Amino acid sequence: EPEVTQTPSHQVTQMGQEVILRCVPISNHLYFYWYRQILGQKVEFLVSFYNNEISEKSEIFDDQFSVERPDGSNFTLKIRSTKLEDSAMYFCASSRFVAGGREQFFGPGTRLTVL
Amino acid sequence: AQRVTQPEKLLSVFKGAPVELKCNYSYSGSPELFWYVQYSRQRLQLLLRHISRESIKGFTADLNKGETSFHLKKPFAQEEDSAMYYCALSFNAGGTSYGKLTFGQGTILTVHP
């Protein structure tokens, strides 16, 4: 059964450095998402992406964040200049549809640690 | 703005006992409600959605619009039900929604033998 994959599983970086988190969504899916979960807190929506553009983003998703689907396969989240508070688990998700009770399929997550 | 509340962070029951995980939401329109589950060392996965009115692994959930609740129930808990359970809300706002999920805090369910 196809699955969403994410790399790396754990990323450690210094404050101020750029990081790119990578995701490979399920191949026939059309809608892509990033969520994050700070330790001990709820899963929070960051951004949705459809038809090669951002369809919705949260207040968290400021100018330091960007997303890209560079080759029709990968879906990346870039943080330009990481802060300590960016330390979290980042989940990628994808879905085939958005109408009527559509299921989002989640990746295993990337744990980002900013030192 | 939409919000999902799961009042219990932890819930412990014995095998064979009934279990109910509470979820309340606030949203002014017509929401779509989901339960996602995360077993130990596994990814988040959909358990059930209100629109399907299905029973999965013995779990059911009914959307109560009057009480704005979507509680998850199972009459006889099993040890393998031990996991983190998240209630989540989405909506379709005139065809402009792209499926964003708003999650509750999650409830850790532990089923003791």
Coordinates of C-alpha atoms in Angstrom, one line a residue:
Chain A
E1 CA 0.0 0.0 0.0
P2 CA 1.5 3.4 -0.9
E3 CA 2.6 5.6 1.9
V4 CA 3.8 9.2 2.4
T5 CA 7.5 9.2 3.1
Q6 CA 9.6 11.9 4.8
T7 CA 13.3 12.5 5.1
P8 CA 15.3 12.9 7.2
S9 CA 13.6 11.4 10.3
H10 CA 15.6 13.6 12.5
Q11 CA 17.4 16.9 11.7
V12 CA 19.6 18.8 14.1
T13 CA 20.6 22.4 13.1
Q14 CA 22.0 25.5 14.6
M15 CA 19.8 28.6 15.1
G16 CA 19.9 30.8 12.1
Q17 CA 20.6 28.0 9.6
E18 CA 18.3 27.0 6.7
V19 CA 16.7 23.6 6.7
I20 CA 14.8 21.7 4.1
L21 CA 12.4 19.0 5.1
R22 CA 11.5 16.6 2.3
C23 CA 8.3 14.6 1.7
V24 CA 7.2 12.3 -1.1
P25 CA 3.4 12.2 -1.2
I26 CA 1.3 9.4 -2.5
S27 CA 1.7 9.5 -6.3
N28 CA -1.9 10.2 -7.4
H29 CA -2.7 12.7 -4.7
L30 CA -3.4 16.3 -5.5
Y31 CA -3.5 18.1 -2.2
F32 CA -0.5 18.4 0.1
Y33 CA 0.0 19.7 3.6
W34 CA 2.5 20.4 6.3
Y35 CA 1.7 20.3 10.0
R36 CA 3.9 20.6 13.0
Q37 CA 3.7 19.5 16.6
I38 CA 5.8 21.1 19.3
L39 CA 6.5 18.7 22.1
G40 CA 3.5 18.4 24.4
Q41 CA 1.2 20.5 22.2
K42 CA -1.4 19.8 19.6
V43 CA -0.8 19.2 15.9
E44 CA -1.0 22.5 14.1
F45 CA -1.7 23.2 10.4
L46 CA 1.0 25.1 8.6
V47 CA 0.1 25.2 4.9
S48 CA -1.8 23.5 2.2
F49 CA -0.7 23.3 -1.5
Y50 CA -2.7 22.5 -4.6
N51 CA -2.1 23.0 -8.3
N52 CA 1.4 24.2 -7.6
E53 CA 0.5 27.0 -5.3
I54 CA -0.2 27.6 -1.7
S55 CA -4.0 27.3 -1.1
E56 CA -4.1 28.2 2.5
K57 CA -1.6 29.0 5.3
S58 CA -1.7 29.7 9.0
E59 CA -0.3 32.6 11.0
I60 CA 2.7 30.4 11.9
F61 CA 3.7 30.1 8.2
D62 CA 5.5 33.5 8.0
D63 CA 8.1 34.7 5.5
Q64 CA 10.7 32.3 7.0
F65 CA 8.7 29.4 5.6
S66 CA 8.3 28.3 2.0
V67 CA 7.1 25.2 0.2
E68 CA 7.8 23.8 -3.1
R69 CA 7.0 20.9 -5.3
P70 CA 10.1 21.0 -7.5
D71 CA 9.7 17.9 -9.6
G72 CA 6.2 16.6 -9.4
S73 CA 7.2 14.0 -6.8
N74 CA 8.9 15.7 -3.8
F75 CA 7.1 18.3 -1.6
T76 CA 9.5 20.4 0.5
L77 CA 9.3 22.7 3.4
K78 CA 12.1 25.2 3.8
I79 CA 12.8 27.2 6.9
R80 CA 15.1 30.0 6.0
S81 CA 16.6 31.0 9.3
T82 CA 15.6 28.6 12.1
K83 CA 14.7 29.7 15.5
L84 CA 14.7 27.7 18.8
E85 CA 10.9 27.7 18.7
D86 CA 10.9 25.9 15.4
S87 CA 12.0 22.8 17.2
A88 CA 9.1 20.4 16.6
M89 CA 7.9 17.3 14.7
Y90 CA 6.9 18.2 11.2
F91 CA 4.3 16.1 9.4
C92 CA 3.6 16.0 5.7
A93 CA 0.2 14.8 4.5
S94 CA -1.5 14.3 1.2
S95 CA -5.0 13.6 0.0
R96 CA -6.6 12.7 -3.3
F97 CA -9.7 14.7 -2.8
V98 CA -10.9 17.5 -0.5
A99 CA -14.7 16.9 -0.8
G100 CA -16.8 14.9 1.6
G101 CA -14.8 13.3 4.4
R102 CA -11.6 12.9 2.5
E103 CA -8.7 11.2 4.3
Q104 CA -5.4 12.8 4.7
F105 CA -2.5 10.3 4.7
F106 CA 0.4 11.3 7.0
G107 CA 4.1 10.7 6.8
P108 CA 6.1 9.5 9.8
G109 CA 7.3 13.0 10.6
T110 CA 10.7 14.7 10.8
R111 CA 11.9 15.7 14.2
L112 CA 13.6 19.1 13.9
T113 CA 15.9 20.2 16.7
V114 CA 17.2 23.7 16.7
L115 CA 20.2 24.4 19.0
Chain B
A1 CA -12.3 30.4 14.0
Q2 CA -12.7 26.7 14.5
R3 CA -11.5 24.9 17.7
V4 CA -11.4 21.4 18.9
T5 CA -11.3 20.4 22.5
Q6 CA -10.4 17.1 24.0
P7 CA -10.8 17.5 27.7
E8 CA -8.9 14.4 28.8
K9 CA -5.2 14.1 28.2
L10 CA -5.1 10.6 29.7
L11 CA -7.7 7.9 29.9
S12 CA -7.1 4.5 31.5
V13 CA -9.6 1.6 31.4
F14 CA -9.4 -2.1 31.9
K15 CA -9.8 -4.6 29.0
G16 CA -13.4 -5.3 28.3
A17 CA -14.6 -2.0 29.8
P18 CA -16.5 0.6 27.8
V19 CA -14.5 3.6 26.7
E20 CA -15.5 7.1 25.6
L21 CA -13.1 9.7 24.4
K22 CA -14.7 13.1 24.4
C23 CA -14.4 15.7 21.7
N24 CA -16.1 19.1 21.5
Y25 CA -15.8 21.5 18.7
S26 CA -16.7 25.1 17.8
Y27 CA -17.4 26.1 14.3
S28 CA -20.2 28.2 13.0
G29 CA -20.7 26.4 9.7
S30 CA -21.0 22.7 8.7
P31 CA -18.0 20.9 10.0
E32 CA -16.5 17.6 9.0
L33 CA -15.2 15.6 12.0
F34 CA -12.6 12.9 12.1
W35 CA -10.8 10.7 14.6
Y36 CA -7.2 10.0 13.9
V37 CA -5.2 7.5 15.9
Q38 CA -1.4 7.1 16.4
Y39 CA -0.3 3.8 17.7
S40 CA 3.1 3.5 19.4
R41 CA 5.9 4.2 16.8
Q42 CA 3.5 4.5 14.0
R43 CA 2.2 7.4 11.9
L44 CA -1.1 9.3 12.3
Q45 CA -3.8 7.4 10.5
L46 CA -7.5 8.0 10.0
L47 CA -9.7 5.9 12.3
L48 CA -13.1 7.2 11.2
R49 CA -15.0 10.1 9.9
H50 CA -18.5 11.3 10.7
I51 CA -19.7 11.5 7.1
S52 CA -19.3 7.7 6.7
R53 CA -21.2 6.8 9.9
E54 CA -19.0 3.7 10.0
S55 CA -17.7 1.5 12.8
I56 CA -14.0 0.8 12.6
K57 CA -12.3 -1.7 15.0
G58 CA -15.5 -1.5 17.1
F59 CA -15.3 2.2 17.5
T60 CA -18.2 4.5 16.6
A61 CA -18.7 8.3 16.8
D62 CA -21.8 10.3 16.3
L63 CA -21.8 13.9 15.4
N64 CA -24.1 15.8 17.8
K65 CA -24.6 19.3 16.3
G66 CA -26.7 20.4 19.3
E67 CA -24.0 19.7 21.8
T68 CA -21.2 20.3 19.2
S69 CA -19.7 17.0 20.1
F70 CA -18.1 14.0 18.3
H71 CA -17.3 11.6 21.1
L72 CA -15.6 8.3 20.2
K73 CA -17.0 5.2 21.8
K74 CA -16.2 1.5 22.1
P75 CA -18.3 -0.9 24.2
F76 CA -15.4 -3.3 25.0
A77 CA -11.9 -1.9 25.0
Q78 CA -9.0 -4.2 23.9
E79 CA -5.3 -3.8 24.9
E80 CA -4.4 -3.1 21.3
D81 CA -6.6 0.0 21.4
S82 CA -3.9 1.7 23.5
A83 CA -2.8 4.7 21.5
M84 CA -3.0 8.5 21.1
Y85 CA -6.4 9.6 19.7
Y86 CA -6.9 12.9 18.0
C87 CA -10.2 14.5 17.1
A88 CA -10.0 16.8 14.1
L89 CA -12.2 19.2 12.3
S90 CA -12.3 20.4 8.7
F91 CA -14.9 22.2 6.7
N92 CA -16.1 23.0 3.2
A93 CA -16.7 26.7 2.9
G94 CA -18.5 27.1 -0.4
G95 CA -15.9 25.0 -2.2
T96 CA -13.0 27.1 -1.1
S97 CA -11.7 24.8 1.6
Y98 CA -8.6 22.8 0.8
G99 CA -8.9 20.3 3.6
K100 CA -7.0 22.0 6.5
L101 CA -7.4 20.0 9.7
T102 CA -7.7 21.5 13.1
F103 CA -6.7 19.1 15.8
G104 CA -7.6 18.7 19.4
Q105 CA -4.9 18.1 22.0
G106 CA -5.2 14.4 21.8
T107 CA -6.1 11.8 24.4
I108 CA -3.7 9.0 25.4
L109 CA -5.8 5.9 25.9
T110 CA -4.3 3.0 28.0
V111 CA -6.1 -0.3 28.2
H112 CA -4.9 -2.4 31.0
P113 CA -5.1 -6.2 30.9

